Coordinates of C-alpha atoms and ligand atoms in Angstrom, one line a residue:
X1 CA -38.5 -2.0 -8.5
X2 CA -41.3 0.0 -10.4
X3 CA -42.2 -1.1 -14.0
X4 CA -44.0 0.6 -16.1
X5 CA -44.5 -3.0 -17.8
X6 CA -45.8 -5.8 -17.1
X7 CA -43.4 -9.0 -15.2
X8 CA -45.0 -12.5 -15.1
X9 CA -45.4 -15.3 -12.6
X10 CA -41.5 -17.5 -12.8
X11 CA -42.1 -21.4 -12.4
X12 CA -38.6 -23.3 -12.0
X13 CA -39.2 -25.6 -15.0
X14 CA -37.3 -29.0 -15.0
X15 CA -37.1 -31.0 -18.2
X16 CA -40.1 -33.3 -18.6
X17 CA -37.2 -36.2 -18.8
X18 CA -36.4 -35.1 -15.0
X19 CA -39.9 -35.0 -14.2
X20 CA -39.9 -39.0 -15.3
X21 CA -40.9 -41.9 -13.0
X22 CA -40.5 -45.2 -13.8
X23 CA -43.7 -46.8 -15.1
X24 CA -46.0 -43.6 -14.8
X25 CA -48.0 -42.9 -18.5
X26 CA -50.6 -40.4 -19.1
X27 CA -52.0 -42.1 -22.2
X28 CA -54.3 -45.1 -22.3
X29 CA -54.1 -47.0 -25.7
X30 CA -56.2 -50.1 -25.9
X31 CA -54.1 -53.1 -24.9
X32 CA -53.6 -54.9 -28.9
X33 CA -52.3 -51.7 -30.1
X34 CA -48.3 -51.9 -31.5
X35 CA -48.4 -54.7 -28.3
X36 CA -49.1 -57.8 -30.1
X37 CA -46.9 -60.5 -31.7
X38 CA -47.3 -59.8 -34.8
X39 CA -46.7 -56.6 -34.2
X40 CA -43.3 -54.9 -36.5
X41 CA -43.2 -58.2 -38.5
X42 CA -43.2 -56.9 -41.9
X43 CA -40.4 -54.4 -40.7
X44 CA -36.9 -56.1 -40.9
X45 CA -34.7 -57.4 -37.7
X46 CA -32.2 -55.1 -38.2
X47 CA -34.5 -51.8 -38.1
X48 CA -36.3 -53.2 -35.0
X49 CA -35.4 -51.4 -31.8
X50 CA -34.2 -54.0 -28.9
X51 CA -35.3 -51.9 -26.2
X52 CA -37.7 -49.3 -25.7
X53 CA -36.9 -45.5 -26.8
X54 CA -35.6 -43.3 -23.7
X55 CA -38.7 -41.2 -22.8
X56 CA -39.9 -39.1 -20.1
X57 CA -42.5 -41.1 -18.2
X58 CA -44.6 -38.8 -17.1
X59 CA -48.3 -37.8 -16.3
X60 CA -50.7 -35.9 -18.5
X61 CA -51.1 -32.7 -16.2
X62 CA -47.6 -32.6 -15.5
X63 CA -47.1 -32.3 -19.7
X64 CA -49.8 -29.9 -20.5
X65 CA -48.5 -27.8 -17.9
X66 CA -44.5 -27.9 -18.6
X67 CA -45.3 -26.8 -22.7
X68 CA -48.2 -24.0 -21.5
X69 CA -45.4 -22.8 -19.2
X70 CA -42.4 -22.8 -21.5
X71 CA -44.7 -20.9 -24.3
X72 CA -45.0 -18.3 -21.6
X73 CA -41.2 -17.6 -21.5
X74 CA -41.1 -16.2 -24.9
X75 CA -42.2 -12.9 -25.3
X76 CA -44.5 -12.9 -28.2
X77 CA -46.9 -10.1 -29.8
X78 CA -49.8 -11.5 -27.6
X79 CA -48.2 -10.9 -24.5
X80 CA -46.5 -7.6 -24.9
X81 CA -45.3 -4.5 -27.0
X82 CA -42.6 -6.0 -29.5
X83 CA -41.0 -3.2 -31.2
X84 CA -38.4 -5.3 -33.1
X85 CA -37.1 -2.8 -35.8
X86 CA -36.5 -4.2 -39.1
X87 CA -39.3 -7.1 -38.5
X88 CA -42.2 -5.1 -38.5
X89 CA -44.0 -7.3 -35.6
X90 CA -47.9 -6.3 -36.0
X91 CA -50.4 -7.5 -34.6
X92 CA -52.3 -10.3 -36.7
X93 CA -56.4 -10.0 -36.3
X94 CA -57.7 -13.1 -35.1
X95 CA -60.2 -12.9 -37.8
X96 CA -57.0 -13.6 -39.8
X97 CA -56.8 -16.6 -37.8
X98 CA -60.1 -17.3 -38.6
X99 CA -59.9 -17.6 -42.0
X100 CA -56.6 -19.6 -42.0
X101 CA -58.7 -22.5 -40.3
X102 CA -61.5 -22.1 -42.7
X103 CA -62.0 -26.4 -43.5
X104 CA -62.3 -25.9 -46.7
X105 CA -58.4 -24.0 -47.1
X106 CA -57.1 -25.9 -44.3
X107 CA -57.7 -29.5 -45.3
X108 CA -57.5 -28.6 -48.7
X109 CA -54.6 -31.4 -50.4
X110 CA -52.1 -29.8 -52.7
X111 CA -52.6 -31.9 -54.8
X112 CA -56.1 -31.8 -55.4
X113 CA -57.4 -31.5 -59.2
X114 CA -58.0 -27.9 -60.1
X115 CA -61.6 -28.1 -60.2
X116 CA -61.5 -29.2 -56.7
X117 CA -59.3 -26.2 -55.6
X118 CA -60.9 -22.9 -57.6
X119 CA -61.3 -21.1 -54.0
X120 CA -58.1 -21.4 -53.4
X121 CA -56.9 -20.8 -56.7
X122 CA -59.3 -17.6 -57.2
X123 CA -58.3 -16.4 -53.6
X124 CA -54.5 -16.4 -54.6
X125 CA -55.1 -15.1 -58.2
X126 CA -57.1 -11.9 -55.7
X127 CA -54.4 -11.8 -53.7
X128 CA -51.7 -11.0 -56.6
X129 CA -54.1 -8.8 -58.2
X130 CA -54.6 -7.2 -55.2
X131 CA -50.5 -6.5 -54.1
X132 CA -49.9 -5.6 -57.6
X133 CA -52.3 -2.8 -57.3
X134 CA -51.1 -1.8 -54.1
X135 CA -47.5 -1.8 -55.6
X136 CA -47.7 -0.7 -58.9
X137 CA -46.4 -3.7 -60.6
X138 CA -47.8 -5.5 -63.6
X139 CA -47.5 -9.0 -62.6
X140 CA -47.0 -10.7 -58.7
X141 CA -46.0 -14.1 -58.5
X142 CA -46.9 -15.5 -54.6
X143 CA -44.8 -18.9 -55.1
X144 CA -41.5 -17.4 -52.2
X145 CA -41.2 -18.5 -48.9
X146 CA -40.4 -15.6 -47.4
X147 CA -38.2 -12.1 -48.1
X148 CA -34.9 -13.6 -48.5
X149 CA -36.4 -16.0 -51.0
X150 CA -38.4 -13.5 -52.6
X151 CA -34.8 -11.9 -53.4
X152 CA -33.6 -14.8 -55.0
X153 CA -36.4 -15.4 -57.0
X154 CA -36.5 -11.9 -57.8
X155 CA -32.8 -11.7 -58.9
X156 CA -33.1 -14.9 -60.6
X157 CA -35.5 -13.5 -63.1
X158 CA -32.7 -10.2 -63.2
X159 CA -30.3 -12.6 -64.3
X160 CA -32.6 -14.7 -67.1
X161 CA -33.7 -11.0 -68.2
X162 CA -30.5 -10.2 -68.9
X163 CA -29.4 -13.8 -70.3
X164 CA -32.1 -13.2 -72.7
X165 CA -30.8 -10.2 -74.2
X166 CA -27.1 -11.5 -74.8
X167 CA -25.1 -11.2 -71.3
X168 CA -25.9 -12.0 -67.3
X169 CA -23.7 -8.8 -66.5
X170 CA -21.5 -9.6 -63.3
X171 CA -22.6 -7.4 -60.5
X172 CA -25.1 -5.9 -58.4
X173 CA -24.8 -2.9 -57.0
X174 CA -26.0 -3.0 -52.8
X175 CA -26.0 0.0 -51.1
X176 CA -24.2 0.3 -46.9
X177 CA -27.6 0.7 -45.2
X178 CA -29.1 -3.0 -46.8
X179 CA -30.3 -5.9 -45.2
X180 CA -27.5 -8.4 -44.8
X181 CA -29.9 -10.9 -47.1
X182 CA -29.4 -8.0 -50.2
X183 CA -25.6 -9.2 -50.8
X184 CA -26.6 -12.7 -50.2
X185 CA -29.3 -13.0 -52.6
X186 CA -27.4 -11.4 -55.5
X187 CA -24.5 -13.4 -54.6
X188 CA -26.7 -16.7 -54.2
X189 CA -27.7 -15.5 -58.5
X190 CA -23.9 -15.4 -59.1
X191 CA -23.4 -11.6 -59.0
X192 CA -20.6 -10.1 -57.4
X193 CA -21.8 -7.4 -55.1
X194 CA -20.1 -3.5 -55.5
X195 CA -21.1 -1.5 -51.9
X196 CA -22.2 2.1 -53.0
X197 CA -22.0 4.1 -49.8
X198 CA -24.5 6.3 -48.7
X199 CA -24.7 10.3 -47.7
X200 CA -24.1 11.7 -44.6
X201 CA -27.7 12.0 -44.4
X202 CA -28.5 8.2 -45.0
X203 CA -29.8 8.8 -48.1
X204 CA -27.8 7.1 -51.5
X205 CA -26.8 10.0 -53.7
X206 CA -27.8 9.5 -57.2
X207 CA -24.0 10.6 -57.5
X208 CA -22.7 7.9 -56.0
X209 CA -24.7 5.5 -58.0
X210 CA -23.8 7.1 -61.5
X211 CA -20.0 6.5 -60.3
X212 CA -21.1 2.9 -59.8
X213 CA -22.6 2.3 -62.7
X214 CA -21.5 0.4 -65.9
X215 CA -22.7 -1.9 -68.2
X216 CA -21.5 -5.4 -66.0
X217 CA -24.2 -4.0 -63.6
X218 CA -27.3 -6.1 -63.5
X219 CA -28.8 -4.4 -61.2
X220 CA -29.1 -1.9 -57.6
X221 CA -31.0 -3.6 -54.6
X222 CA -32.2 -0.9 -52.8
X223 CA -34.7 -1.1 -49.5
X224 CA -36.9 1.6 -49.5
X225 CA -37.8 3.4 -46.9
X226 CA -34.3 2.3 -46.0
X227 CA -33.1 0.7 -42.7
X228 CA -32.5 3.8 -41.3
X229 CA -36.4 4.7 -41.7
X230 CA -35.7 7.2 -43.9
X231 CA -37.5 7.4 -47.3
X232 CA -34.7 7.3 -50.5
X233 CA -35.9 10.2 -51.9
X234 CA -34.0 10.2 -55.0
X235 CA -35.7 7.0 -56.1
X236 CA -36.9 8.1 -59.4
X237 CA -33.2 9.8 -60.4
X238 CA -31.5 6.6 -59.6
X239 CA -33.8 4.3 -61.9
X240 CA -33.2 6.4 -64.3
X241 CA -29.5 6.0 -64.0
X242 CA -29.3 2.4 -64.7
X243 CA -32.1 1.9 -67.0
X244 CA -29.9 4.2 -69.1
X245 CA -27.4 1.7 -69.0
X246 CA -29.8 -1.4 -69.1
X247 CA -29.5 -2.2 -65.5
X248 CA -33.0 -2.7 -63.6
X249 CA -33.9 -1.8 -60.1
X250 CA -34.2 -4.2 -57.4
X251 CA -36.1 -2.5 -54.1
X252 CA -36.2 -4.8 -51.4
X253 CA -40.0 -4.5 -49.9
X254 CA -39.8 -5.5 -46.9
X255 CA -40.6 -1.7 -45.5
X256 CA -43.3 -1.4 -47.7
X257 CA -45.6 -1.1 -44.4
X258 CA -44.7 2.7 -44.5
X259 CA -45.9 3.5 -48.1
X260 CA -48.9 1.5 -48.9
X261 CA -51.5 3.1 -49.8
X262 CA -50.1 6.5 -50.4
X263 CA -47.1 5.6 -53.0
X264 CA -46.4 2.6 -55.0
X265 CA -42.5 1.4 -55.7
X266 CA -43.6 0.2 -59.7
X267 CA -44.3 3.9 -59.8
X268 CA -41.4 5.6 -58.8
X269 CA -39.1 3.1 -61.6
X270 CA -38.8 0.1 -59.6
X271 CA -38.8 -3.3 -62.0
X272 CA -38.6 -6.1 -59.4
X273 CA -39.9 -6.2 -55.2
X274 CA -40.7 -8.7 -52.6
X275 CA -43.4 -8.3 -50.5
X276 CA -42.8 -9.8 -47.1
X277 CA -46.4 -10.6 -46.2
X278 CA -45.5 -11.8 -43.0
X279 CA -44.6 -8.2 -41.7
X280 CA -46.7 -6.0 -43.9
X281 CA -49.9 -7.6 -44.0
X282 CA -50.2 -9.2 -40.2
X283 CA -48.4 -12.7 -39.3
X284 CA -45.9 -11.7 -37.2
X285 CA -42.8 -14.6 -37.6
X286 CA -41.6 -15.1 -34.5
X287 CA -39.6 -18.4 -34.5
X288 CA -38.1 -18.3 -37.6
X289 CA -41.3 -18.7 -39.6
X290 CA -43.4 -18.8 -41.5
X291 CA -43.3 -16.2 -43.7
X292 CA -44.3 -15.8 -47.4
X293 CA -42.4 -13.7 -50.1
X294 CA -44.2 -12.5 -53.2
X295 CA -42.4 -10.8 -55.7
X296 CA -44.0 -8.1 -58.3
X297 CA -42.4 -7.3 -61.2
X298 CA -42.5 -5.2 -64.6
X299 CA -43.7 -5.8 -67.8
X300 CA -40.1 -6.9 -69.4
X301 CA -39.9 -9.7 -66.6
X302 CA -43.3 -10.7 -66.4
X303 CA -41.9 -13.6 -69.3
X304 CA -39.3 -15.0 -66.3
X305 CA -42.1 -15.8 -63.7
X306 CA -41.5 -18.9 -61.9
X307 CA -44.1 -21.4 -63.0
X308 CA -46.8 -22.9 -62.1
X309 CA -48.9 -19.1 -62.4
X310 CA -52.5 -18.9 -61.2
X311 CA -54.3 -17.5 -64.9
X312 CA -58.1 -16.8 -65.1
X313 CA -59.6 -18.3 -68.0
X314 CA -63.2 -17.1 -68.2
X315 CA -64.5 -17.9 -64.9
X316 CA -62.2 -20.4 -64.3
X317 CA -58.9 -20.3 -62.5
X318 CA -56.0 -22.6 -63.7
X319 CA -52.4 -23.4 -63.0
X320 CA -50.5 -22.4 -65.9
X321 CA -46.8 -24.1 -66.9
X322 CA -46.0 -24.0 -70.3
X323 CA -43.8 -20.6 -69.7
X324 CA -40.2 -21.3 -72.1
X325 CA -38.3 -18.3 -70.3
X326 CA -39.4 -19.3 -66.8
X327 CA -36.6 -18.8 -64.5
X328 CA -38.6 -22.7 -63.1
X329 CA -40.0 -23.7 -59.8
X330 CA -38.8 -21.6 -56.0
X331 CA -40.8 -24.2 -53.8
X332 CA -42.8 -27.0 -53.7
X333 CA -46.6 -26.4 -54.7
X334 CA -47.8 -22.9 -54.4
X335 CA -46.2 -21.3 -51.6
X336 CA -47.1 -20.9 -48.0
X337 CA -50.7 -20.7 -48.5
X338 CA -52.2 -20.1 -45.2
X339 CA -49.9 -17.1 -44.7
X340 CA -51.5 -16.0 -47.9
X341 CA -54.8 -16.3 -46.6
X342 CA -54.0 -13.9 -43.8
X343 CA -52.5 -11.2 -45.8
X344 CA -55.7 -11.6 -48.0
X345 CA -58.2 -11.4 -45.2
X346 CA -55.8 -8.3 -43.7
X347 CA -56.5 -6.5 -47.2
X348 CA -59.9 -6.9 -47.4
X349 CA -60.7 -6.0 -44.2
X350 CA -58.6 -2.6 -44.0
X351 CA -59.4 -1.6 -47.9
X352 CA -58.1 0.9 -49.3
X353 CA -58.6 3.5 -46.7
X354 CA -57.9 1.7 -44.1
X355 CA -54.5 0.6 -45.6
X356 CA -53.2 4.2 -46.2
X357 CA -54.6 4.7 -42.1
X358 CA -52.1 2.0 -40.9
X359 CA -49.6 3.2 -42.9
X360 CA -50.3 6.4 -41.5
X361 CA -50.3 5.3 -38.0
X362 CA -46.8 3.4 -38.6
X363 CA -45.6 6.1 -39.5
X364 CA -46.7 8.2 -36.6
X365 CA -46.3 5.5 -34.0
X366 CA -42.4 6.0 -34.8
X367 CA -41.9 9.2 -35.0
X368 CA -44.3 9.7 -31.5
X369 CA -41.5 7.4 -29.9
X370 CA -38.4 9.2 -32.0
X371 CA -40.3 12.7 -29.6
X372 CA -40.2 10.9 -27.0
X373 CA -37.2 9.8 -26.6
X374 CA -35.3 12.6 -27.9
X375 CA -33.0 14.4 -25.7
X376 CA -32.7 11.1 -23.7
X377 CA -30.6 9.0 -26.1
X378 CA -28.9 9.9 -29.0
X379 CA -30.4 10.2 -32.3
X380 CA -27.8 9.5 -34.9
X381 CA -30.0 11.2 -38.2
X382 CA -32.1 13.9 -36.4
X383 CA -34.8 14.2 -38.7
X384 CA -38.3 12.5 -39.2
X385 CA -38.2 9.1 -39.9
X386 CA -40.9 6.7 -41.7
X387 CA -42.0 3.6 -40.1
X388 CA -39.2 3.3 -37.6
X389 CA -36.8 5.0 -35.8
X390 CA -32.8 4.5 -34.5
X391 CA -31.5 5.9 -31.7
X392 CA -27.7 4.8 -30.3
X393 CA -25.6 4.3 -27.1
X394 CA -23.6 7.2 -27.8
X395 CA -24.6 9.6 -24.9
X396 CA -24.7 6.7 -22.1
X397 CA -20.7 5.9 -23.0
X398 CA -19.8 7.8 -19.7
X399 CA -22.1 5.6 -17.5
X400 CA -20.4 1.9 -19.4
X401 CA -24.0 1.2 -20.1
X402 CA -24.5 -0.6 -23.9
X403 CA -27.3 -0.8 -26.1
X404 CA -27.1 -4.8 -25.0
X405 CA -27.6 -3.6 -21.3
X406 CA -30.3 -1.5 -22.3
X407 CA -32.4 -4.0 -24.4
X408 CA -31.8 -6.6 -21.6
X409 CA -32.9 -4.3 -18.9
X410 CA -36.0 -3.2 -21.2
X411 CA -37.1 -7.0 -20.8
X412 CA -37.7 -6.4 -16.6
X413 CA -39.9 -3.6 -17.7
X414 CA -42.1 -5.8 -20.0
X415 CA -41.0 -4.7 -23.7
X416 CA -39.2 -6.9 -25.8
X417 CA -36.2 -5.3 -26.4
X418 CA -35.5 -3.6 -30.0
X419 CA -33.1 -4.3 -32.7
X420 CA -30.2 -3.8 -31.4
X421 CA -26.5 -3.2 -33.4
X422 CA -28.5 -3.3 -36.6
X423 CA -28.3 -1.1 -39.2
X424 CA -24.5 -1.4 -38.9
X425 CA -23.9 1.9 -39.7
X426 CA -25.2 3.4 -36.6
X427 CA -22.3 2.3 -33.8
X428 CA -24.5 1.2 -31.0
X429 CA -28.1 0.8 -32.6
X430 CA -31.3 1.0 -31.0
X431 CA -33.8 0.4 -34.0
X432 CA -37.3 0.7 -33.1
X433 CA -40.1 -0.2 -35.0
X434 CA -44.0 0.5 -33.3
X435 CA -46.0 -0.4 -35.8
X436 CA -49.8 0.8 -36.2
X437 CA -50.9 -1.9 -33.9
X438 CA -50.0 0.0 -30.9
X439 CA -51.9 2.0 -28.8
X440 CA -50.6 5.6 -27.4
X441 CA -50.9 4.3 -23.8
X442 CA -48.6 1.7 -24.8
X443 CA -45.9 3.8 -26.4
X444 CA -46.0 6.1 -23.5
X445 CA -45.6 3.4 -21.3
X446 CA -42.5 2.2 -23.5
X447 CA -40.9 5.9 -23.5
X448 CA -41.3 5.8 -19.7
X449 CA -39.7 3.0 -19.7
X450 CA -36.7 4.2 -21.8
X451 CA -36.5 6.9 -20.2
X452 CA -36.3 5.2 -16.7
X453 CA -33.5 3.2 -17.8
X454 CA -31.6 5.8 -19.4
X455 CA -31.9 7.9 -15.7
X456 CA -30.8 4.5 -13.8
X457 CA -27.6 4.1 -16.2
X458 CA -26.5 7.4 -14.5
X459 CA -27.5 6.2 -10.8
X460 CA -26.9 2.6 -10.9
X461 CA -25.0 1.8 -14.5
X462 CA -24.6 -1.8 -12.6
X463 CA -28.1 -2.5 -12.1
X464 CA -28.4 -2.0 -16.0
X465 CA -25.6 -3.8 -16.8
X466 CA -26.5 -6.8 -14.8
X467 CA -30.3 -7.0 -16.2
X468 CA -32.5 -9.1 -17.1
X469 CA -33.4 -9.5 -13.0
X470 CA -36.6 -10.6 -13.3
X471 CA -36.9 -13.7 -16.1
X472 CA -36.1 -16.8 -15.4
X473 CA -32.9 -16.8 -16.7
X474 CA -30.6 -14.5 -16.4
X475 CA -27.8 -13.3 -19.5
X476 CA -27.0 -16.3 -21.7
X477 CA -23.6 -16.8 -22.8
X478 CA -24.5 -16.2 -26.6
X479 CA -21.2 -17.3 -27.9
X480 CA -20.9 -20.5 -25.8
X481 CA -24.6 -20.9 -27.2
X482 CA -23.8 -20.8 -30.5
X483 CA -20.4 -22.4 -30.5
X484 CA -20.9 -25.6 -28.3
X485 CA -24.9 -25.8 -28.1
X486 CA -26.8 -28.3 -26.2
X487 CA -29.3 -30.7 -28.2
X488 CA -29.7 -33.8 -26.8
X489 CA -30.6 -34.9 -23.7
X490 CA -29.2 -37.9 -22.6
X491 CA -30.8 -40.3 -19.9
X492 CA -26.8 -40.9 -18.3
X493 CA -26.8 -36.9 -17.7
X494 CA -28.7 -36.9 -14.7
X495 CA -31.5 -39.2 -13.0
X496 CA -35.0 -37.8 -12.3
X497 CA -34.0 -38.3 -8.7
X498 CA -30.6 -36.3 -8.7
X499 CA -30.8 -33.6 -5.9
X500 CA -29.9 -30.8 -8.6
X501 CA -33.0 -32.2 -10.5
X502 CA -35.3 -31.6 -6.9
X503 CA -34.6 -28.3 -6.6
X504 CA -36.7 -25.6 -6.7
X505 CA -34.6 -22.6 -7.3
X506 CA -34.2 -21.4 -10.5
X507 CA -31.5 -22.3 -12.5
X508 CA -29.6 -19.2 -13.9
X509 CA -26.9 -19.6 -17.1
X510 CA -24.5 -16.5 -17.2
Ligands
LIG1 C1 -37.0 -9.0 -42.9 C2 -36.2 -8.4 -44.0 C3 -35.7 -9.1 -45.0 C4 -35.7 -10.7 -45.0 O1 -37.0 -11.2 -45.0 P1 -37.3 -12.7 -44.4 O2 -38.7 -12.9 -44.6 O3 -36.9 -12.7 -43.0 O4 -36.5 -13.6 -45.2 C5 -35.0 -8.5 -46.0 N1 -34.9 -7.2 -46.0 C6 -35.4 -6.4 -45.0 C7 -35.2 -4.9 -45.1 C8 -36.0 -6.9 -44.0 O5 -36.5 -6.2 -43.0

């Protein structure tokens, strides 16, 4: 088959606990240590083991090569395009990298006294100072672990706002096009969450939100651009609705890689906004972490903070507690520092300019890919998009080939597939997100791709539908995955000399 991708070398991979031999080690501890008499005798009888933990017994080449295989099977942003939609996947600078393992940050305790830690603590008071420029907000606390707990904190301090003029208010207004963590957060505060629907264009009608509104609203999360792409253009107008009635605006910031630099959310009426650092400002998260969540806020909830805050007093930076109306603590010391450090080295080294130039080159990334591919699949809101762009399965329905198909098959090409089925207001999404990191060479490679596949679902819908062909394993039974899941291994499963264990095909899960 041609690829316009990339496809990697397949080992068969064994677990390292079939891989064991009796009595084989690859370590070499002096012979005293943990193998003396004395040895566990201030540990009591009963939390001694009476025989030796079940470990692979194995050689040290035959370990270092299983894990630097296995971290090949999982396509990640150094091997390949990643346009994951939603997750803004950039690129992270290794000079990010760089100044993550800096000694002095890196060994750094938490727990060191402030005089000890004034880089640190002058290199996150920056880092606020500097996101609360870029956003328009008076005050950025960095304490979240990552967007979804950014939300919380954020709504947390909607809710003590409102306590502290009389009433919490009951609900929270959440627009059809959210992320699914929107109605969690506010619902995790103790709101009850009131869907407002959106146009036909994708855009929520200040209309709509009027109709909505009343004085138990707390407050409207909106995402903005939204997870269609599309900039809410009637921003300002809808602020101005529930201000009127002393609700507040929530915008979830987790697009924010499509404005920086040329507008700011505190601007356009916005009172409360997580940053998700860990998609604007480089770390890409694959794995499930780790992120980091800041959230900037107005004036009137600057009070509601969670403490400790980083002040500067004179030329001294210093951990500040004594806040009465702080909403309290989100996480244990200051954050996730070292993804702080990245976004702070990504800012400095982009400035201004060069901040408005990614945005810029998001922004055209996706819309060069929404050309591309127009005409081939179906675009469900024709019309230029921000920083990502959704197409559907709609116009391959007469071939049986899905947007699951399609994403699996995009994996023999080389790409990791897109978001797929998300927003769920497209039937059949395709949600494709470039980023700035990409080169043009690589997006037309990905088109190509697209393309080819689309072609092939009319020629050979069943060599689609039977894709991934070239990984190591084929299509995984996600629900038996997820309902009856695997975890343990257990030495009576199989014995390193089983003849299923020897052999050297492949094993494929369908
Ligand atoms: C990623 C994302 C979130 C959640 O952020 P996490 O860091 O994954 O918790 C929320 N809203 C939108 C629009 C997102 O894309």
């Amino acid at each position: 088959m041609e690829s316009s991708g990339r496809s990697g070398l397949s080992h068969a991979e064994p677990l390292l606990f079939e891989r064991s031999v009796p009595g084989r080690h690859g370590h070499s501890l002096p012979r005293s240590f943990g193998d003396t008499p004395q040895a566990g005798a201030d540990i009591p009888a009963a939390l001694l083991r009476s025989a030796p933990p079940e470990l692979p017994e194995v050689d040290e080449p035959s370990v270092v090569r299983h894990f630097t295989r296995l971290s090949t099977w999982n396509h990640g942003l150094d091997l390949g395009f990643y346009p994951l939609g939603s997750c803004t996947m950039k690129y992270n600078p290794r000079v990010n990298e760089r100044v993550a393992r800096l000694d002095g940050f890196a060994r750094l305790h938490p727990y060191a006294p402030e005089e000890h830690a004034q880089g640190a603590l002058g290199l996150m008071y920056e880092l606020a100072r500097l996101l609360a420029e870029i956003s328009g907000f008076a005050r950025v606390t960095l304490q979240p672990a990552a967007g979804a707990h950014g939300e919380l904190t954020g709504m947390k301090m909607v809710r003590a706002y409102h306590v502290s003029r009389g009433r919490p208010r009951s609900k929270v207004l959440v627009p059809d096009t959210a992320h699914g963590t929107n109605p969690a957060s506010s619902t995790l505060a103790g709101y009850d969450v009131v869907e407002v629907h959106s146009g036909p264009d994708g855009i929520l009608e200040p209309a709509a939100v009027a109709a909505a509104m009343d004085e138990d609203v707390a407050a409207l999360m909106m995402t903005n651009p939204n997870t269609l792409g599309l900039f809410e253009q009637h921003v300002g107008e809808i602020a101005r609705i529930l201000h009127e009635r002393g609700g507040l605006l929530y915008c979830d910031g987790a697009n924010l890689n499509s404005l920086m630099g040329i507008a700011r959310p505190g601007d356009m009426g916005v009172d409360v906004m997580q940053f998700n650092l860990h998609k604007t400002f480089a770390t890409p998260h694959g794995g499930g972490g780790p992120g980091s969540g800041p959230v900037g806020v107005c004036a009137a909830l600057e009070p509601f903070l969670p403490v400790p805050v980083v002040e500067k007093v004179g030329e001294r930076y210093t951990l500040a507690s004594d806040r009465p109306r702080s909403i309290g603590r989100m996480k244990g010391f200051y954050g996730n520092f070292a993804v702080m450090l990245r976004a702070y080295a990504y800012v400095r080294e982009l400035g201004a300019e060069g901040l408005k130039r990614s945005t810029e080159m998001a922004v055209l990334n996706a819309n060069y890919v929404r050309a591309g591919l127009e005409g081939t699949y179906h675009l469900p809101y024709p019309r230029r998009s921000l920083h990502e762009v959704i197409f559907s399965d709609h116009d391959l329905e007469a071939t049986g080939v899905t947007t699951m198909d399609v994403a699996k098959r995009l994996i023999d090409h080389g790409f990791h597939p897109p978001t797929v089925y998300f927003p769920l207001v497209v039937h059949g999404a395709i949600m494709i997100e470039p980023t700035e990191s990409e080169s043009v060479q690589t997006l037309d490679e990905f088109i190509a791709a697209m393309q080819a596949i689309a072609a092939e679902a009319r020629t050979a819908p069943e060599q689609v539908k039977g894709a991934p062909h070239r990984t190591i394993l084929g299509r995984l039974d996600e629900v038996r995955a997820a309902r009856q899941p695997v975890l343990r291994w257990r030495a009576s499963q199989s014995s390193p000399h089983a003849p299923e264990a020897k052999s050297a095909e492949p094993r494929r899960t369908c």
